[in-house]
């Protein structure tokens, strides 16, 4: 099944034979020094231990590009942390945004060496933020597949501010 809004204010998960997961997107518009920036997502288990789910280290190929990575995560508590080894965050038009089904988890640009946000999936939605679109059943052989996403980065030129 594909994700669909429910009446209780959360998004219904995507089902597959082995997992239930919720989509999360991390988008980073890198500045002129992308190799100074990295990020990670960690799952916090029931006893408070952290398990790394995904990491990304910027490279020179990311210079002034918008890079987006989508991932499907189980229900639970997570931490997103973005790092800058120089301690200046993202400069110029650089910024980052983390969402789940379009709902904002965190966004930013100015931080010192690191900035961490803790969140729980699924995210609750305010009634006014409920999507008004209808979802149709997927004919895919992998029901949890998200047709427009990939676990590999999508690079596009970063928007510039005039």
CSV table of N, CA and C in Angstrom, one decimal:
chain,number,residue,atom,x,y,z
A,1,UNK,N,0.8,-1.2,0.0
A,1,UNK,CA,0.0,0.0,0.0
A,1,UNK,C,0.9,1.2,0.0
A,2,UNK,N,0.4,2.3,-0.5
A,2,UNK,CA,1.1,3.5,-0.5
A,2,UNK,C,0.6,4.4,0.7
A,3,UNK,N,1.4,5.4,1.1
A,3,UNK,CA,1.1,6.2,2.2
A,3,UNK,C,-0.2,6.9,2.0
A,4,UNK,N,-1.0,7.0,3.1
A,4,UNK,CA,-2.3,7.7,3.0
A,4,UNK,C,-2.5,8.4,4.3
A,5,UNK,N,-3.1,9.6,4.3
A,5,UNK,CA,-3.4,10.2,5.6
A,5,UNK,C,-4.5,9.5,6.3
A,6,UNK,N,-4.4,9.5,7.6
A,6,UNK,CA,-5.4,8.9,8.5
A,6,UNK,C,-6.1,10.0,9.3
A,7,UNK,N,-7.3,9.6,9.9
A,7,UNK,CA,-8.0,10.6,10.6
A,7,UNK,C,-7.4,11.0,11.9
A,8,UNK,N,-6.5,10.2,12.5
A,8,UNK,CA,-5.9,10.5,13.8
A,8,UNK,C,-4.7,11.5,13.7
A,9,UNK,N,-4.5,12.0,12.5
A,9,UNK,CA,-3.4,13.1,12.3
A,9,UNK,C,-2.0,12.6,12.1
A,10,UNK,N,-1.9,11.3,11.7
A,10,UNK,CA,-0.6,10.8,11.3
A,10,UNK,C,-0.7,10.3,9.9
A,11,UNK,N,0.4,10.0,9.3
A,11,UNK,CA,0.4,9.4,8.0
A,11,UNK,C,0.5,7.9,8.1
A,12,UNK,N,-0.2,7.2,7.3
A,12,UNK,CA,-0.2,5.7,7.4
A,12,UNK,C,1.1,5.2,6.8
A,13,UNK,N,1.7,4.2,7.4
A,13,UNK,CA,3.0,3.8,6.9
A,13,UNK,C,2.9,3.0,5.6
A,14,UNK,N,4.0,2.8,4.9
A,14,UNK,CA,4.1,2.0,3.7
A,14,UNK,C,4.4,0.6,4.2
A,15,UNK,N,3.7,-0.4,3.7
A,15,UNK,CA,3.9,-1.8,4.1
A,15,UNK,C,4.6,-2.6,3.1
A,16,UNK,N,5.5,-3.5,3.5
A,16,UNK,CA,6.1,-4.5,2.7
A,16,UNK,C,6.1,-5.8,3.5
A,17,UNK,N,6.4,-7.0,2.9
A,17,UNK,CA,6.3,-8.2,3.7
A,17,UNK,C,7.2,-8.2,4.9
A,18,UNK,N,8.3,-7.4,4.9
A,18,UNK,CA,9.3,-7.5,6.0
A,18,UNK,C,9.4,-6.3,6.9
A,19,UNK,N,8.8,-5.2,6.5
A,19,UNK,CA,9.0,-4.0,7.3
A,19,UNK,C,7.8,-3.0,7.1
A,20,UNK,N,7.7,-2.1,8.1
A,20,UNK,CA,6.8,-0.9,8.0
A,20,UNK,C,7.8,0.2,8.1
A,21,UNK,N,7.7,1.2,7.2
A,21,UNK,CA,8.6,2.3,7.2
A,21,UNK,C,7.9,3.6,6.9
A,22,UNK,N,8.6,4.7,7.2
A,22,UNK,CA,8.2,6.1,7.0
A,22,UNK,C,9.3,6.8,6.2
A,23,UNK,N,8.9,7.5,5.2
A,23,UNK,CA,9.9,8.2,4.3
A,23,UNK,C,10.4,9.5,5.0
A,24,UNK,N,11.7,9.7,4.9
A,24,UNK,CA,12.3,10.9,5.4
A,24,UNK,C,13.3,11.4,4.4
A,25,UNK,N,13.3,12.7,4.1
A,25,UNK,CA,14.2,13.3,3.1
A,25,UNK,C,15.1,14.3,3.8
A,26,UNK,N,16.4,14.2,3.4
A,26,UNK,CA,17.4,15.1,3.9
A,26,UNK,C,17.9,15.8,2.6
A,27,UNK,N,17.7,17.2,2.6
A,27,UNK,CA,18.2,18.0,1.5
A,27,UNK,C,19.2,19.0,2.0
A,28,UNK,N,20.3,19.0,1.3
A,28,UNK,CA,21.4,20.0,1.7
A,28,UNK,C,21.8,20.7,0.5
A,29,UNK,N,21.7,22.1,0.6
A,29,UNK,CA,22.3,22.9,-0.5
A,29,UNK,C,23.7,23.3,0.0
A,30,UNK,N,24.7,22.7,-0.6
A,30,UNK,CA,26.1,22.9,-0.1
A,30,UNK,C,26.6,24.3,-0.5
A,31,UNK,N,27.5,24.8,0.3
A,31,UNK,CA,28.2,26.0,0.0
A,31,UNK,C,29.4,25.8,-0.8
A,32,UNK,N,30.3,26.7,-0.8
A,32,UNK,CA,31.6,26.6,-1.6
A,32,UNK,C,32.6,25.7,-1.0
A,33,UNK,N,32.4,25.2,0.2
A,33,UNK,CA,33.3,24.3,0.9
A,33,UNK,C,32.6,23.0,1.4
A,34,UNK,N,32.0,22.2,0.4
A,34,UNK,CA,31.2,21.1,0.9
A,34,UNK,C,31.9,20.0,1.7
A,35,UNK,N,33.2,19.9,1.5
A,35,UNK,CA,34.0,18.9,2.2
A,35,UNK,C,34.1,19.2,3.7
A,36,UNK,N,33.7,20.4,4.1
A,36,UNK,CA,33.6,20.7,5.5
A,36,UNK,C,32.3,20.3,6.2
A,37,UNK,N,31.3,19.8,5.4
A,37,UNK,CA,30.0,19.5,6.0
A,37,UNK,C,29.7,18.0,5.8
A,38,UNK,N,29.1,17.5,6.9
A,38,UNK,CA,28.6,16.1,6.9
A,38,UNK,C,27.4,16.0,7.7
A,39,UNK,N,26.6,14.9,7.6
A,39,UNK,CA,25.5,14.7,8.4
A,39,UNK,C,25.2,13.2,8.7
A,40,UNK,N,24.5,12.9,9.7
A,40,UNK,CA,24.1,11.6,10.0
A,40,UNK,C,22.7,11.5,10.6
A,41,UNK,N,22.1,10.3,10.5
A,41,UNK,CA,20.8,10.0,11.1
A,41,UNK,C,21.1,8.8,12.0
A,42,UNK,N,20.7,8.8,13.2
A,42,UNK,CA,20.9,7.7,14.2
A,42,UNK,C,19.5,7.3,14.7
A,43,UNK,N,19.3,6.0,14.9
A,43,UNK,CA,18.1,5.5,15.5
A,43,UNK,C,18.4,5.4,17.0
A,44,UNK,N,17.5,5.8,17.9
A,44,UNK,CA,17.7,5.6,19.3
A,44,UNK,C,16.8,4.5,19.8
A,45,UNK,N,17.4,3.4,20.3
A,45,UNK,CA,16.7,2.2,20.6
A,45,UNK,C,16.0,2.4,22.0
A,46,UNK,N,15.3,1.3,22.4
A,46,UNK,CA,14.6,1.4,23.7
A,46,UNK,C,15.4,1.6,24.9
A,47,UNK,N,16.7,1.3,24.9
A,47,UNK,CA,17.5,1.6,26.1
A,47,UNK,C,18.4,2.8,25.9
A,48,UNK,N,18.2,3.6,24.8
A,48,UNK,CA,18.9,4.8,24.6
A,48,UNK,C,20.2,4.7,23.8
A,49,UNK,N,20.5,3.5,23.4
A,49,UNK,CA,21.7,3.3,22.5
A,49,UNK,C,21.4,3.9,21.1
A,50,UNK,N,22.4,4.4,20.4
A,50,UNK,CA,22.2,5.0,19.1
A,50,UNK,C,22.8,4.1,18.1
A,51,UNK,N,22.1,3.9,17.0
A,51,UNK,CA,22.5,3.0,15.9
A,51,UNK,C,22.5,3.9,14.6
A,52,UNK,N,23.7,4.0,14.0
A,52,UNK,CA,23.8,4.9,12.8
A,52,UNK,C,23.0,4.2,11.7
A,53,UNK,N,22.1,5.0,11.1
A,53,UNK,CA,21.2,4.6,10.0
A,53,UNK,C,21.8,5.1,8.6
A,54,UNK,N,22.3,6.3,8.6
A,54,UNK,CA,22.8,6.9,7.3
A,54,UNK,C,23.8,8.0,7.7
A,55,UNK,N,24.9,8.1,6.9
A,55,UNK,CA,25.8,9.2,7.0
A,55,UNK,C,26.1,9.7,5.7
A,56,UNK,N,26.5,11.0,5.6
A,56,UNK,CA,26.9,11.6,4.3
A,56,UNK,C,28.0,12.6,4.6
A,57,UNK,N,29.0,12.5,3.8
A,57,UNK,CA,30.2,13.5,3.9
A,57,UNK,C,30.2,14.2,2.6
A,58,UNK,N,30.1,15.5,2.6
A,58,UNK,CA,30.1,16.4,1.4
A,58,UNK,C,31.5,16.2,0.7
A,59,UNK,N,31.5,16.3,-0.6
A,59,UNK,CA,32.7,16.2,-1.4
A,59,UNK,C,32.8,17.4,-2.3
A,60,UNK,N,33.9,17.6,-3.0
A,60,UNK,CA,34.0,18.7,-3.9
A,60,UNK,C,33.0,18.7,-5.0
A,61,UNK,N,32.5,17.5,-5.4
A,61,UNK,CA,31.4,17.3,-6.4
A,61,UNK,C,30.1,18.0,-5.9
A,62,UNK,N,29.9,18.2,-4.6
A,62,UNK,CA,28.7,18.7,-4.1
A,62,UNK,C,28.7,20.3,-4.1
A,63,UNK,N,29.8,20.9,-4.4
A,63,UNK,CA,30.0,22.3,-4.4
A,63,UNK,C,28.8,23.1,-5.1
A,64,UNK,N,28.1,23.9,-4.3
A,64,UNK,CA,27.0,24.7,-4.8
A,64,UNK,C,25.9,23.9,-5.5
A,65,UNK,N,25.7,22.7,-5.0
A,65,UNK,CA,24.6,21.9,-5.5
A,65,UNK,C,23.6,21.6,-4.4
A,66,UNK,N,22.4,21.2,-4.7
A,66,UNK,CA,21.4,20.7,-3.8
A,66,UNK,C,21.4,19.2,-3.9
A,67,UNK,N,21.6,18.6,-2.8
A,67,UNK,CA,21.7,17.1,-2.7
A,67,UNK,C,20.6,16.6,-1.8
A,68,UNK,N,19.8,15.7,-2.3
A,68,UNK,CA,18.7,15.1,-1.6
A,68,UNK,C,18.8,13.6,-1.5
A,69,UNK,N,18.7,13.1,-0.2
A,69,UNK,CA,18.7,11.7,0.0
A,69,UNK,C,17.4,11.3,0.7
A,70,UNK,N,16.7,10.3,0.2
A,70,UNK,CA,15.5,9.8,0.8
A,70,UNK,C,15.8,8.5,1.4
A,71,UNK,N,15.2,8.2,2.6
A,71,UNK,CA,15.3,6.9,3.3
A,71,UNK,C,14.0,6.5,3.9
A,72,UNK,N,13.8,5.2,4.0
A,72,UNK,CA,12.6,4.7,4.7
A,72,UNK,C,13.0,4.1,6.0
A,73,UNK,N,12.4,4.7,7.1
A,73,UNK,CA,12.8,4.4,8.4
A,73,UNK,C,11.6,3.8,9.2
A,74,UNK,N,12.0,2.9,10.1
A,74,UNK,CA,11.0,2.3,11.0
A,74,UNK,C,10.4,3.3,12.0
A,75,UNK,N,9.2,3.0,12.5
A,75,UNK,CA,8.7,3.8,13.6
A,75,UNK,C,9.7,3.9,14.7
A,76,UNK,N,9.9,5.1,15.3
A,76,UNK,CA,10.8,5.2,16.4
A,76,UNK,C,11.4,6.5,16.6
A,77,UNK,N,12.3,6.6,17.5
A,77,UNK,CA,13.0,7.9,17.8
A,77,UNK,C,14.3,8.0,17.1
A,78,UNK,N,14.6,9.2,16.5
A,78,UNK,CA,15.8,9.4,15.7
A,78,UNK,C,16.5,10.7,16.1
A,79,UNK,N,17.8,10.8,15.7
A,79,UNK,CA,18.5,12.1,15.8
A,79,UNK,C,19.1,12.4,14.4
A,80,UNK,N,18.9,13.6,14.0
A,80,UNK,CA,19.6,14.1,12.8
A,80,UNK,C,20.7,15.1,13.3
A,81,UNK,N,21.9,14.9,12.9
A,81,UNK,CA,23.0,15.8,13.3
A,81,UNK,C,23.7,16.2,12.0
A,82,UNK,N,23.9,17.6,11.9
A,82,UNK,CA,24.7,18.1,10.8
A,82,UNK,C,26.0,18.7,11.4
A,83,UNK,N,27.1,18.5,10.7
A,83,UNK,CA,28.4,18.9,11.3
A,83,UNK,C,29.1,19.9,10.3
A,84,UNK,N,29.9,20.8,10.8
A,84,UNK,CA,30.8,21.6,10.0
A,84,UNK,C,32.1,21.6,10.7
A,85,UNK,N,33.2,21.1,10.1
A,85,UNK,CA,34.5,21.0,10.8
A,85,UNK,C,35.1,22.3,11.1
A,86,UNK,N,34.8,23.4,10.4
A,86,UNK,CA,35.3,24.7,10.6
A,86,UNK,C,34.5,25.4,11.7
A,87,UNK,N,33.3,25.1,11.9
A,87,UNK,CA,32.4,25.7,12.9
A,87,UNK,C,31.7,26.9,12.4
A,88,UNK,N,31.4,27.0,11.1
A,88,UNK,CA,30.7,28.1,10.5
A,88,UNK,C,29.4,27.8,9.9
A,89,UNK,N,28.9,26.5,10.0
A,89,UNK,CA,27.6,26.1,9.4
A,89,UNK,C,27.7,26.2,7.9
A,90,UNK,N,26.6,26.5,7.2
A,90,UNK,CA,26.6,26.6,5.8
A,90,UNK,C,26.6,28.1,5.4
A,91,UNK,N,27.4,28.5,4.5
A,91,UNK,CA,27.5,29.9,4.2
A,91,UNK,C,26.8,30.2,2.9
A,92,UNK,N,26.7,31.5,2.5
A,92,UNK,CA,26.1,31.9,1.2
A,92,UNK,C,24.7,31.4,1.1
A,93,UNK,N,24.4,30.7,0.0
A,93,UNK,CA,23.1,30.2,-0.2
A,93,UNK,C,22.9,28.8,0.4
A,94,UNK,N,23.9,28.3,1.1
A,94,UNK,CA,23.8,27.0,1.7
A,94,UNK,C,22.8,26.9,2.8
A,95,UNK,N,22.1,25.7,2.9
A,95,UNK,CA,21.1,25.5,3.9
A,95,UNK,C,20.7,24.0,3.9
A,96,UNK,N,20.0,23.6,4.9
A,96,UNK,CA,19.5,22.2,4.9
A,96,UNK,C,18.0,22.2,5.4
A,97,UNK,N,17.4,21.1,5.0
A,97,UNK,CA,16.0,20.9,5.4
A,97,UNK,C,15.7,19.4,5.5
A,98,UNK,N,15.1,18.9,6.6
A,98,UNK,CA,14.8,17.5,6.8
A,98,UNK,C,13.2,17.4,6.9
A,99,UNK,N,12.6,16.6,6.1
A,99,UNK,CA,11.2,16.4,6.1
A,99,UNK,C,10.8,15.0,6.2
A,100,UNK,N,9.5,14.7,6.5
A,100,UNK,CA,8.9,13.4,6.4
A,100,UNK,C,7.5,13.6,5.8
A,101,UNK,N,7.3,13.1,4.6
A,101,UNK,CA,6.0,13.3,3.8
A,101,UNK,C,5.7,14.8,3.7
A,102,UNK,N,6.7,15.6,3.5
A,102,UNK,CA,6.5,17.0,3.4
A,102,UNK,C,6.4,17.8,4.7
A,103,UNK,N,6.3,17.1,5.8
A,103,UNK,CA,6.2,17.8,7.1
A,103,UNK,C,7.6,18.1,7.6
A,104,UNK,N,7.8,19.4,8.0
A,104,UNK,CA,9.1,19.8,8.4
A,104,UNK,C,9.6,19.2,9.7
A,105,UNK,N,10.8,18.6,9.7
A,105,UNK,CA,11.4,18.1,11.0
A,105,UNK,C,12.4,19.2,11.5
A,106,UNK,N,13.3,19.7,10.6
A,106,UNK,CA,14.2,20.8,11.0
A,106,UNK,C,14.7,21.4,9.7
A,107,UNK,N,15.1,22.6,9.8
A,107,UNK,CA,15.8,23.3,8.7
A,107,UNK,C,16.8,24.3,9.3
A,108,UNK,N,17.8,24.7,8.5
A,108,UNK,CA,18.7,25.6,9.1
A,108,UNK,C,19.8,25.9,8.1
A,109,UNK,N,20.8,26.8,8.6
A,109,UNK,CA,21.9,27.2,7.8
A,109,UNK,C,23.0,27.6,8.8
A,110,UNK,N,22.7,28.3,9.8
A,110,UNK,CA,23.7,28.8,10.7
A,110,UNK,C,23.8,27.9,12.0
A,111,UNK,N,25.0,27.3,12.2
A,111,UNK,CA,25.2,26.5,13.4
A,111,UNK,C,26.7,26.5,13.5
A,112,UNK,N,27.2,26.1,14.7
A,112,UNK,CA,28.6,26.1,14.9
A,112,UNK,C,29.2,24.8,14.4
A,113,UNK,N,29.8,24.0,15.2
A,113,UNK,CA,30.4,22.7,14.7
A,113,UNK,C,29.3,21.7,14.4
A,114,UNK,N,28.2,21.7,15.2
A,114,UNK,CA,27.2,20.7,14.9
A,114,UNK,C,25.9,21.2,15.5
A,115,UNK,N,24.8,20.6,14.9
A,115,UNK,CA,23.4,20.9,15.3
A,115,UNK,C,22.7,19.6,15.3
A,116,UNK,N,22.0,19.2,16.4
A,116,UNK,CA,21.3,18.0,16.5
A,116,UNK,C,19.8,18.2,16.8
A,117,UNK,N,19.0,17.4,16.1
A,117,UNK,CA,17.5,17.5,16.3
A,117,UNK,C,17.1,16.1,16.6
A,118,UNK,N,16.3,15.9,17.6
A,118,UNK,CA,15.7,14.6,18.0
A,118,UNK,C,14.2,14.6,17.5
A,119,UNK,N,13.8,13.6,16.9
A,119,UNK,CA,12.4,13.5,16.5
A,119,UNK,C,11.9,12.0,16.5
A,120,UNK,N,10.6,11.9,16.4
A,120,UNK,CA,10.0,10.5,16.4
A,120,UNK,C,9.2,10.4,15.1
A,121,UNK,N,9.3,9.2,14.5
A,121,UNK,CA,8.5,8.9,13.4
A,121,UNK,C,7.4,7.8,13.8
A,122,UNK,N,6.2,7.9,13.3
A,122,UNK,CA,5.7,8.9,12.4
A,122,UNK,C,5.5,10.3,13.0
A,123,UNK,N,5.6,11.3,12.2
A,123,UNK,CA,5.4,12.7,12.7
A,123,UNK,C,3.9,12.9,12.8
A,124,UNK,N,3.4,13.5,13.8
A,124,UNK,CA,1.9,13.9,13.8
A,124,UNK,C,1.7,15.1,12.9
A,125,UNK,N,0.6,15.2,12.3
A,125,UNK,CA,0.2,16.3,11.4
A,125,UNK,C,-0.9,17.1,12.1
A,126,UNK,N,-0.8,18.4,12.0
A,126,UNK,CA,-1.9,19.2,12.4
A,126,UNK,C,-3.1,19.0,11.4
A,127,UNK,N,-4.3,19.0,11.8
A,127,UNK,CA,-5.4,18.8,10.9
A,127,UNK,C,-5.3,19.8,9.6
A,128,UNK,N,-4.9,21.0,9.8
A,128,UNK,CA,-4.8,21.9,8.7
A,128,UNK,C,-3.7,21.5,7.7
A,129,UNK,N,-2.7,20.7,8.2
A,129,UNK,CA,-1.6,20.3,7.3
A,129,UNK,C,-1.9,19.0,6.6
A,130,UNK,N,-3.0,18.4,6.8
A,130,UNK,CA,-3.3,17.1,6.2
A,130,UNK,C,-3.4,17.3,4.7
A,131,UNK,N,-2.7,16.4,4.0
A,131,UNK,CA,-2.8,16.5,2.5
A,131,UNK,C,-4.2,16.3,2.0
A,132,UNK,N,-4.5,17.0,0.9
A,132,UNK,CA,-5.9,16.8,0.4
A,132,UNK,C,-5.8,16.0,-0.9
A,133,UNK,N,-4.7,15.4,-1.2
A,133,UNK,CA,-4.6,14.6,-2.4
A,133,UNK,C,-5.0,13.1,-2.1
A,134,UNK,N,-5.4,12.4,-3.1
A,134,UNK,CA,-5.8,11.0,-2.9
A,134,UNK,C,-4.6,10.1,-3.4
A,135,UNK,N,-4.4,9.0,-2.7
A,135,UNK,CA,-3.4,8.1,-3.1
A,135,UNK,C,-4.0,6.9,-3.7
A,136,UNK,N,-3.4,6.4,-4.8
A,136,UNK,CA,-4.0,5.2,-5.5
A,136,UNK,C,-3.0,4.0,-5.1
A,137,UNK,N,-3.6,2.8,-5.1
A,137,UNK,CA,-2.8,1.7,-4.8
A,137,UNK,C,-1.7,1.5,-5.9
A,138,UNK,N,-0.6,1.1,-5.4
A,138,UNK,CA,0.6,0.9,-6.3
A,138,UNK,C,0.5,-0.5,-7.0
A,139,UNK,N,0.9,-0.5,-8.3
A,139,UNK,CA,0.9,-1.8,-9.0
A,139,UNK,C,2.3,-2.4,-9.0
A,140,UNK,N,3.2,-1.7,-8.2
A,140,UNK,CA,4.6,-2.2,-8.1
A,140,UNK,C,4.7,-3.5,-7.4
A,141,UNK,N,5.7,-4.3,-7.8
A,141,UNK,CA,5.9,-5.6,-7.2
A,141,UNK,C,6.5,-5.4,-5.8
A,142,UNK,N,7.0,-4.2,-5.5
A,142,UNK,CA,7.5,-3.8,-4.2
A,142,UNK,C,6.7,-2.7,-3.6
A,143,UNK,N,5.7,-3.1,-2.8
A,143,UNK,CA,4.7,-2.1,-2.3
A,143,UNK,C,5.3,-1.0,-1.5
A,144,UNK,N,6.5,-1.1,-1.0
A,144,UNK,CA,7.1,-0.1,-0.2
A,144,UNK,C,8.0,0.8,-1.0
A,145,UNK,N,8.1,0.5,-2.3
A,145,UNK,CA,8.9,1.4,-3.2
A,145,UNK,C,8.3,2.7,-3.3
A,146,UNK,N,9.1,3.7,-3.4
A,146,UNK,CA,8.7,5.1,-3.6
A,146,UNK,C,9.2,5.5,-4.9
A,147,UNK,N,8.3,5.6,-5.9
A,147,UNK,CA,8.7,5.7,-7.3
A,147,UNK,C,9.6,6.9,-7.6
A,148,UNK,N,9.4,8.0,-6.9
A,148,UNK,CA,10.2,9.2,-7.3
A,148,UNK,C,11.4,9.4,-6.4
A,149,UNK,N,11.8,8.4,-5.6
A,149,UNK,CA,12.9,8.6,-4.7
A,149,UNK,C,14.0,7.5,-5.0
A,150,UNK,N,15.2,7.8,-4.5
A,150,UNK,CA,16.3,6.9,-4.6
A,150,UNK,C,17.2,7.1,-3.4
A,151,UNK,N,17.9,6.0,-3.1
A,151,UNK,CA,18.8,6.2,-1.9
A,151,UNK,C,20.1,6.8,-2.4
A,152,UNK,N,20.2,7.1,-3.7
A,152,UNK,CA,21.4,7.8,-4.1
A,152,UNK,C,21.1,9.2,-4.2
A,153,UNK,N,22.1,10.1,-4.0
A,153,UNK,CA,21.8,11.5,-4.0
A,153,UNK,C,21.4,12.0,-5.4
A,154,UNK,N,20.5,13.0,-5.4
A,154,UNK,CA,20.1,13.7,-6.6
A,154,UNK,C,20.7,15.1,-6.5
A,155,UNK,N,21.5,15.4,-7.5
A,155,UNK,CA,22.2,16.7,-7.5
A,155,UNK,C,21.6,17.6,-8.5
A,156,UNK,N,21.3,18.8,-8.0
A,156,UNK,CA,20.8,19.9,-8.9
A,156,UNK,C,21.5,21.2,-8.5
A,157,UNK,N,21.7,22.1,-9.3
A,157,UNK,CA,22.3,23.4,-8.9
A,157,UNK,C,21.5,24.0,-7.8
A,158,UNK,N,22.2,24.5,-6.8
A,158,UNK,CA,21.6,25.2,-5.7
A,158,UNK,C,21.0,26.5,-6.1
A,159,UNK,N,19.8,26.9,-5.5
A,159,UNK,CA,19.3,28.2,-5.9
A,159,UNK,C,20.2,29.3,-5.3
A,160,UNK,N,20.2,30.4,-6.0
A,160,UNK,CA,21.0,31.5,-5.6
A,160,UNK,C,20.1,32.6,-5.2
A,161,UNK,N,20.5,33.4,-4.2
A,161,UNK,CA,19.7,34.6,-3.8
A,161,UNK,C,20.2,35.8,-4.5
A,162,UNK,N,19.3,36.5,-5.1
A,162,UNK,CA,19.6,37.8,-5.8
A,162,UNK,C,19.6,39.0,-4.9
